[in-house]
Tab-separated table of C-alpha atoms and ligand atoms in Angstrom:
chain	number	residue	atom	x	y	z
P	33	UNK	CA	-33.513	-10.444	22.053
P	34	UNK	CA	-36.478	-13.070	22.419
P	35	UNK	CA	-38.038	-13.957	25.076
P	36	UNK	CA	-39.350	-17.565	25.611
P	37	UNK	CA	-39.976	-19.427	28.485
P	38	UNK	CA	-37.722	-22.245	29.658
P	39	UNK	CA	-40.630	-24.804	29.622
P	40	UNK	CA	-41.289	-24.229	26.110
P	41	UNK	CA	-37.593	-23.648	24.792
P	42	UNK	CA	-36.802	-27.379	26.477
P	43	UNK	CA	-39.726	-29.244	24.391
P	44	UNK	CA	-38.868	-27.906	21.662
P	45	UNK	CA	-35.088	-28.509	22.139
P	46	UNK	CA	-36.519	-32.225	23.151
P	47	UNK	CA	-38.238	-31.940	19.538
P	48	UNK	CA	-35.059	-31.163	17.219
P	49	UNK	CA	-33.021	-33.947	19.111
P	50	UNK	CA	-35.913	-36.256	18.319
P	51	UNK	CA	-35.588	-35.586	14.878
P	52	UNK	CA	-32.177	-37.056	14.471
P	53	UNK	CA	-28.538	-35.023	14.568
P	54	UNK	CA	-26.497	-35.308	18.162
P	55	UNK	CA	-26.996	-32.656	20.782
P	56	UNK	CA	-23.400	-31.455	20.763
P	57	UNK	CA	-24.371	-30.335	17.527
P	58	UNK	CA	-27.220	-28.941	18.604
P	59	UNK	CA	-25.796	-26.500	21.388
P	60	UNK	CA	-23.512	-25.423	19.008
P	61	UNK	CA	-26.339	-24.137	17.120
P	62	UNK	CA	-28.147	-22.689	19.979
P	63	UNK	CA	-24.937	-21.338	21.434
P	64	UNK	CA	-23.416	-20.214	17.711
P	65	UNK	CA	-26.946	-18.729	16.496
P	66	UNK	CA	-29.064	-18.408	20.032
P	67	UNK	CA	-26.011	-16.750	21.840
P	68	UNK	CA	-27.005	-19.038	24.916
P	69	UNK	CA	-23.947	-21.010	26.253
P	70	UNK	CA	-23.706	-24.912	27.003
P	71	UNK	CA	-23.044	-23.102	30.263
P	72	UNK	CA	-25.912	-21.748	30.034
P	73	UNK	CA	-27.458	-24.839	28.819
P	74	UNK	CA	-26.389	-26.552	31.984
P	75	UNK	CA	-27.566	-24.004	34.331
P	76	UNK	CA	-30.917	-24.278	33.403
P	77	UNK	CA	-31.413	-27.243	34.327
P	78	UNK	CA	-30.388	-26.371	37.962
P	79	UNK	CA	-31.706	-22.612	37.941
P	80	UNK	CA	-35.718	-22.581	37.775
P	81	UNK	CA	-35.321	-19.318	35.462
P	82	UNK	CA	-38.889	-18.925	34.462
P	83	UNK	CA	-37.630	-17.384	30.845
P	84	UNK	CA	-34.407	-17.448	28.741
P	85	UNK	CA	-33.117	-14.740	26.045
P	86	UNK	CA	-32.287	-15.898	22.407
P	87	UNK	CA	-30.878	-14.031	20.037
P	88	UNK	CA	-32.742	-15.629	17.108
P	89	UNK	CA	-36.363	-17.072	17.260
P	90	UNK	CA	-37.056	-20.691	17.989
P	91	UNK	CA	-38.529	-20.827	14.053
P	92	UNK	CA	-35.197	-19.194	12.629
P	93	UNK	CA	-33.307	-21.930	14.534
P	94	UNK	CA	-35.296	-24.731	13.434
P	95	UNK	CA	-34.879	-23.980	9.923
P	96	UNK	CA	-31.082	-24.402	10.300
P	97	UNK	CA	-31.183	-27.321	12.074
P	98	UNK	CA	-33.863	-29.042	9.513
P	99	UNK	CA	-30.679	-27.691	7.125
P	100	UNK	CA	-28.100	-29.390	8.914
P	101	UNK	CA	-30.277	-32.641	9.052
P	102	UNK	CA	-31.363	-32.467	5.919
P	103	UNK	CA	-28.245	-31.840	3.701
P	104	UNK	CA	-25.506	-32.584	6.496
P	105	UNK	CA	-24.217	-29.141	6.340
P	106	UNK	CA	-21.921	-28.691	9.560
P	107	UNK	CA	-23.338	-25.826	12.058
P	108	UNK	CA	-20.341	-23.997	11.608
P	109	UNK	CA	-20.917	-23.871	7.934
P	110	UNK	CA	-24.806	-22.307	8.525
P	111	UNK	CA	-23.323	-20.113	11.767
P	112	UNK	CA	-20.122	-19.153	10.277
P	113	UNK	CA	-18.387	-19.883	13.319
P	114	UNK	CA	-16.872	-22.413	15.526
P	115	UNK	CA	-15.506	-22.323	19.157
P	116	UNK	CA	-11.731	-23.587	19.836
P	117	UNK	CA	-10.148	-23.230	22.753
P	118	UNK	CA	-11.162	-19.611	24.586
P	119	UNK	CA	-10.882	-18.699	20.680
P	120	UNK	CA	-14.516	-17.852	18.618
P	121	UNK	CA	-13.393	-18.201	15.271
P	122	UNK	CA	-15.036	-17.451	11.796
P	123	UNK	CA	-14.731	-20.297	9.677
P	124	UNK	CA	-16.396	-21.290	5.805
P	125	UNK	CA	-15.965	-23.817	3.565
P	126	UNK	CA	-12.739	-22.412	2.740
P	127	UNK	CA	-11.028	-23.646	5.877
P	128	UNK	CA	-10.909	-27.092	8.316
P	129	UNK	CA	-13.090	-26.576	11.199
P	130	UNK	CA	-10.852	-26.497	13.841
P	131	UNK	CA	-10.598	-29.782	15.350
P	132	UNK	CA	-10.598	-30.495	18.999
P	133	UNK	CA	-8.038	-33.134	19.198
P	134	UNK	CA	-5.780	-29.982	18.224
P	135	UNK	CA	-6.046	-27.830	20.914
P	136	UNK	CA	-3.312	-30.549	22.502
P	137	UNK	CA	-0.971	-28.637	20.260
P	138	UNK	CA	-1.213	-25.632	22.369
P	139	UNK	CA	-0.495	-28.006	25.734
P	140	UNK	CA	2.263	-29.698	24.003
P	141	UNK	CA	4.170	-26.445	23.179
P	142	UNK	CA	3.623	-24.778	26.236
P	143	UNK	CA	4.924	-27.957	28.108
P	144	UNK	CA	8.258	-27.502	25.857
P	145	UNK	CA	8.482	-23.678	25.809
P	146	UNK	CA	7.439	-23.217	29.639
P	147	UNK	CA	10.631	-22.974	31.665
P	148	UNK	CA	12.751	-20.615	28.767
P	149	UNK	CA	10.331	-17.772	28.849
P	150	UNK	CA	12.494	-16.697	25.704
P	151	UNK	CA	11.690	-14.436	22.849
P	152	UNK	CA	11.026	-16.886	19.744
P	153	UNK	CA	10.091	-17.117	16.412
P	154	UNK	CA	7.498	-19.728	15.716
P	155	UNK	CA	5.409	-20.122	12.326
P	156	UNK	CA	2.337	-22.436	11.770
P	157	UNK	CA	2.280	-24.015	8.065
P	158	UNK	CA	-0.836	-24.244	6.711
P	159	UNK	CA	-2.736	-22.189	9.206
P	160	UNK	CA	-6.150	-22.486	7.766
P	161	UNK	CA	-8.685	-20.741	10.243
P	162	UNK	CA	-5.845	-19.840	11.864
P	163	UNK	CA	-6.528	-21.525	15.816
P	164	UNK	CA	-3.072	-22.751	16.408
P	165	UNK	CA	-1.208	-19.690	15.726
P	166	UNK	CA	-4.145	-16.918	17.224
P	167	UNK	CA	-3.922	-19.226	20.089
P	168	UNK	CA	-0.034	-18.979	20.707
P	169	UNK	CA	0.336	-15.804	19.646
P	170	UNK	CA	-2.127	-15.053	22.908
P	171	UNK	CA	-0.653	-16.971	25.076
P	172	UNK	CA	2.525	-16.019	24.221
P	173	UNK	CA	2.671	-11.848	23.488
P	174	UNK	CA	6.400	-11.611	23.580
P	175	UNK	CA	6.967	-14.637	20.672
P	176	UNK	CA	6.614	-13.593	17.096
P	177	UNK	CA	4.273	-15.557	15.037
P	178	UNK	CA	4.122	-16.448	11.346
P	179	UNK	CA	1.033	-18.082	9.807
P	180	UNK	CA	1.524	-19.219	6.491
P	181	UNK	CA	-1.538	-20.607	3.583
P	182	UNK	CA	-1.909	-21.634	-0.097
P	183	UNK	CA	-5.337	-20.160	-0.026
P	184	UNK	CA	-6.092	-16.429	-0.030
P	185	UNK	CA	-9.347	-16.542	1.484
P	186	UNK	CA	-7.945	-18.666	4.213
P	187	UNK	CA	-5.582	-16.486	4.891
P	188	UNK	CA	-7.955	-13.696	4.899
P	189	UNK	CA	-10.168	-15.515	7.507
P	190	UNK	CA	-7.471	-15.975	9.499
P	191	UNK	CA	-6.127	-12.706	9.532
P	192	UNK	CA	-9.428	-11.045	10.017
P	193	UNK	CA	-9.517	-14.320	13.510
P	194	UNK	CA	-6.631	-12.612	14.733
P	195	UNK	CA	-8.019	-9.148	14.810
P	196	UNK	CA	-10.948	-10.191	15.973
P	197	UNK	CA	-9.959	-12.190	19.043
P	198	UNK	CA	-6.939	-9.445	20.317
P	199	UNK	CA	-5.173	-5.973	19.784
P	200	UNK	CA	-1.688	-7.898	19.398
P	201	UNK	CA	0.434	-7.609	16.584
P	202	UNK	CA	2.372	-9.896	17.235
P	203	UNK	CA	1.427	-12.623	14.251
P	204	UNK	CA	2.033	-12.306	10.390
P	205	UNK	CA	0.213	-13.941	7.856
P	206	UNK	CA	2.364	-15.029	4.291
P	207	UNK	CA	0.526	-16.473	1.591
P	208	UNK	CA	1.954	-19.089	-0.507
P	209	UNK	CA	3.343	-23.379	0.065
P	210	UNK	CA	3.938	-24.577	3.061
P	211	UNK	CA	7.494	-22.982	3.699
P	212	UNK	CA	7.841	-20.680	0.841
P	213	UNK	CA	6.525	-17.647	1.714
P	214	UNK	CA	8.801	-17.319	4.645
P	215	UNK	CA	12.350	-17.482	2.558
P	216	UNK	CA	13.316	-14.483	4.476
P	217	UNK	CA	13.358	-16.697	7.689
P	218	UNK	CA	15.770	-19.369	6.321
P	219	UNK	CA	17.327	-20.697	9.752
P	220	UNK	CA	15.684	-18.202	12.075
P	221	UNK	CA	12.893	-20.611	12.998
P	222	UNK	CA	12.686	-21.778	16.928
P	223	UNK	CA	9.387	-23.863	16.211
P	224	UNK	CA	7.446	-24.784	13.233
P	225	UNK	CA	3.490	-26.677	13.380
P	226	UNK	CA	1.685	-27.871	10.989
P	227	UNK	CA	-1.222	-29.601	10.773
P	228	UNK	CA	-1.113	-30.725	7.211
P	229	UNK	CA	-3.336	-32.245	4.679
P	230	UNK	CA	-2.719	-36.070	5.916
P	231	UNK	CA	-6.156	-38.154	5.049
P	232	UNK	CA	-4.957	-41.087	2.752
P	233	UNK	CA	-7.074	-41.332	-0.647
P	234	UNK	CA	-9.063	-44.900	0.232
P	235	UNK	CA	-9.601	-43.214	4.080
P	236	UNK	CA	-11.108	-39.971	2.142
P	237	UNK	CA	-13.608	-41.150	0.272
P	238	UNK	CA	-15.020	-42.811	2.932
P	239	UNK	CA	-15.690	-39.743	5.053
P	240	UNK	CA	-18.971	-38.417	6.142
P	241	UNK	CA	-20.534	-36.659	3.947
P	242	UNK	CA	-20.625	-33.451	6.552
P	243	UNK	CA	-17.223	-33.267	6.070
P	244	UNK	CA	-16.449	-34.641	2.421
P	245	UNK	CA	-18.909	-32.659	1.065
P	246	UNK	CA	-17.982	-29.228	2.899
P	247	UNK	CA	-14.728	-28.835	3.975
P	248	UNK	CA	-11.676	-28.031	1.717
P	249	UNK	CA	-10.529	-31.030	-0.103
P	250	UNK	CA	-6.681	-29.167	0.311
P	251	UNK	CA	-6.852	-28.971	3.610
P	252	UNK	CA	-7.636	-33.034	4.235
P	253	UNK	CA	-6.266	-35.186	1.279
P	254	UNK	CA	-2.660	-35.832	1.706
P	255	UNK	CA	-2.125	-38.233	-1.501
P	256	UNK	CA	-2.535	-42.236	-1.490
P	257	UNK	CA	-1.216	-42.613	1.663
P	258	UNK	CA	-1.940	-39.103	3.115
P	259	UNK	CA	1.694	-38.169	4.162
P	260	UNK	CA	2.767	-36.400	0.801
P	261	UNK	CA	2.216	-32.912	2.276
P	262	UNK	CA	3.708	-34.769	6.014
P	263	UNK	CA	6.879	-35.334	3.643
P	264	UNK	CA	6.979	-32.117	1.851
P	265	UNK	CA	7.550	-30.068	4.938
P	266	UNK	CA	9.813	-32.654	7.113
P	267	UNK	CA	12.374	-32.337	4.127
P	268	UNK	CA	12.309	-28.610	3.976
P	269	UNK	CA	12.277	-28.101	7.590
P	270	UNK	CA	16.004	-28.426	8.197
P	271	UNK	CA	16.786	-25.173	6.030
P	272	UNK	CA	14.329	-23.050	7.793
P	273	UNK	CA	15.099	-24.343	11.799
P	274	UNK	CA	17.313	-22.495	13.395
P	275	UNK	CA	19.847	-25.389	15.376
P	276	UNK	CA	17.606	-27.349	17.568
P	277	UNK	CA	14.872	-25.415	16.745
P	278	UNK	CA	11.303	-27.780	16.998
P	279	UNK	CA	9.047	-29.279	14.251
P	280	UNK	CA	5.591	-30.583	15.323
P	281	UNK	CA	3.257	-32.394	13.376
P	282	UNK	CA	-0.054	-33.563	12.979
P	283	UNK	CA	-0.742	-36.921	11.474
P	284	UNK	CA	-3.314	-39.315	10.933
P	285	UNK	CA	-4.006	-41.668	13.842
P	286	UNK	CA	-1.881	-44.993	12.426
P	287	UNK	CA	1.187	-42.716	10.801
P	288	UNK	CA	2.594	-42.081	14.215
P	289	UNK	CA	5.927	-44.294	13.792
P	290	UNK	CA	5.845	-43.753	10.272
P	291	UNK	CA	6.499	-39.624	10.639
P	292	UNK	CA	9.008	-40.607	13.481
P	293	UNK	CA	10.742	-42.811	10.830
P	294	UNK	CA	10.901	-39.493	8.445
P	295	UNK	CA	12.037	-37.017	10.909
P	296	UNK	CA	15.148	-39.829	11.668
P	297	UNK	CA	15.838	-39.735	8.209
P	298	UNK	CA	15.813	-35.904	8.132
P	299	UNK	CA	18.317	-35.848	11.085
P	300	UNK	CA	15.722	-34.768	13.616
P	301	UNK	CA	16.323	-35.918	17.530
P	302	UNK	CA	14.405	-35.957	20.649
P	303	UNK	CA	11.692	-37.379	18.325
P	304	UNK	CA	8.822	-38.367	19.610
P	305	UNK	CA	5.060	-39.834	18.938
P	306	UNK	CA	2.666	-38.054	21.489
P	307	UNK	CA	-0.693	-38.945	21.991
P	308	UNK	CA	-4.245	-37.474	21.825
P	309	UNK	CA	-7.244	-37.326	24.567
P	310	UNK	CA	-7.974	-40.989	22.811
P	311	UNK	CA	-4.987	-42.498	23.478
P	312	UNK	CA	-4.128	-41.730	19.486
P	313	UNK	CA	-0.393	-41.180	18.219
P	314	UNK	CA	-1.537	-38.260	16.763
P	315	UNK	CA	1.394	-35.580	16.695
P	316	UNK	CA	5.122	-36.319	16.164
P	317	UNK	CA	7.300	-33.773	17.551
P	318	UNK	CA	11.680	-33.468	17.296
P	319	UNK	CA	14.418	-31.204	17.207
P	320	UNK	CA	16.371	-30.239	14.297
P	321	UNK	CA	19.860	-31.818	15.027
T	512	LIG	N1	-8.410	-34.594	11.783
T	512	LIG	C1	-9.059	-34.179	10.588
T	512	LIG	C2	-10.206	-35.109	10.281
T	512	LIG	O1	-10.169	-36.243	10.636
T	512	LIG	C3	-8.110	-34.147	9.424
T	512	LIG	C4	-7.214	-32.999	9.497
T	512	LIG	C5	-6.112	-33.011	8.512
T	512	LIG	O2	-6.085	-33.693	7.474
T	512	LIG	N2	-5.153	-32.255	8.855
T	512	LIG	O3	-11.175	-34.740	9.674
């Protein structure tokens, strides 16, 4: 632990900010790396603590954030870690950083599920880091979770997210294409999420570089109009639900009536487009038959 004084850790917390980067970013450094809280953060404002405990020195933190300015390499990336949900989570380059728009998937399901308090079998397609299905699997110790990923190392990270954030068993990890590890589970599936691949080609090249540059190009292209992957699992969905079993989806933030359009096709009912925190269609939801 390091001891500094408040005074001193503020200026120089005043300094980094000055130097560009935004200070969400920067308390996740301090928070990721320092082991002191945005709680924390906030406290001190109102607490006159004369001194605060780091983990890491004030130099050692600098250095990654002159990284992170420097090269736009996301904190997680230099940390190794992000925060989602109550969930810490190891992530790398290997895996999406778990987006916060997401954690409405947890709400959304939980809103659907609440009044059955039923034993089911759910499985998240493409679980990358794996924060949706960790996250249900918690909330949810009598359901039985499947996690499935084309990438082995993702898979490992998410495996080794699971162990790391409970004792449960209660969540299996398959590698292999969206639904084909999980053959075994042909029409024995109450609810299947995804949140696919679904940036369209002309809307990918134009992302920041913090994001082009380090996260997975699998886990964010989803072909020229980014709903190739979107389609891929729609179509297979209906062998794998049991009846009137859920599918939920992630899309991209104008492909809202488009996915409802698909899961119509596929026989799907109850559809529906729900929204974000911005007011974004951003996850289309139905029931097979
Ligand atoms: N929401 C992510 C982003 O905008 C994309 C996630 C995805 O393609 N599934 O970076």
């Amino acid at each position: 632990m390091h001891t500094i004084s408040t005074e001193k850790f503020l200026l120089w917390k005043e300094k980094q900010i000055m130097k560009g980067g935004d200070s969400k970013s920067l308390s996740l450094l301090i928070d990721s790396l320092g082991g002191l809280s945005k709680k924390d953060l906030n406290l001190l404002r109102i607490k006159s603590e004369k001194n605060i405990q780091l983990e890491t020195n004030l130099e050692i933190l600098e250095t990654f954030w002159d990284k992170h300015l420097k090269f736009s390499i996301p904190i997680q990336h230099l940390s190794g870690i992000t925060y989602w949900r109550d969930l810490k989570l190891e992530v790398s380059n290997k895996v999406l950083i778990p987006r916060p728009e997401t954690e409405l998937i947890i709400e959304i399901v939980s809103e659907k599920f609440k009044r059955k308090g039923e034993k089911i079998t759910f499985v998240d397609l493409g679980a990358g880091s794996g924060a949706i299905s960790i996250a249900l699997a918690l909330a949810n110790p009598n359901w039985d979770g499947l996690a499935t990923d084309i990438d082995k190392d993702a898979l490992d990270i998410a495996s080794r997210n699971f162990s790391n954030n409970s004792n449960q068993s209660n969540l299996k990890f398959y590698i292999g294409n969206w639904w084909d590890p999980i053959e075994e589970f042909k029409g024995y599936i109450d609810l299947a999420i995804a949140n696919p691949p679904y940036i369209p080609q002309n809307a990918y090249e134009e992302l920041p570089i913090e994001v082009k540059n380090f996260e997975p190009k699998n886990a964010l292209l989803g072909g020229e109009d980014g709903m190739d992957h979107i389609k891929e699992i729609v179509k297979y969905a209906p062998y794998y639900l049991k009846e009137k079993g859920w599918l939920l989806i992630e899309n991209h933030f104008d492909q809202g009536a488009r996915v409802k359009q698909l899961f119509l096709e596929n026989r799907f009912t109850n559809v529906e487009v729900l929204n974000d925190f911005c007011g974004i269609g951003r996850f289309t939801i139905g029931r097979h038959k």
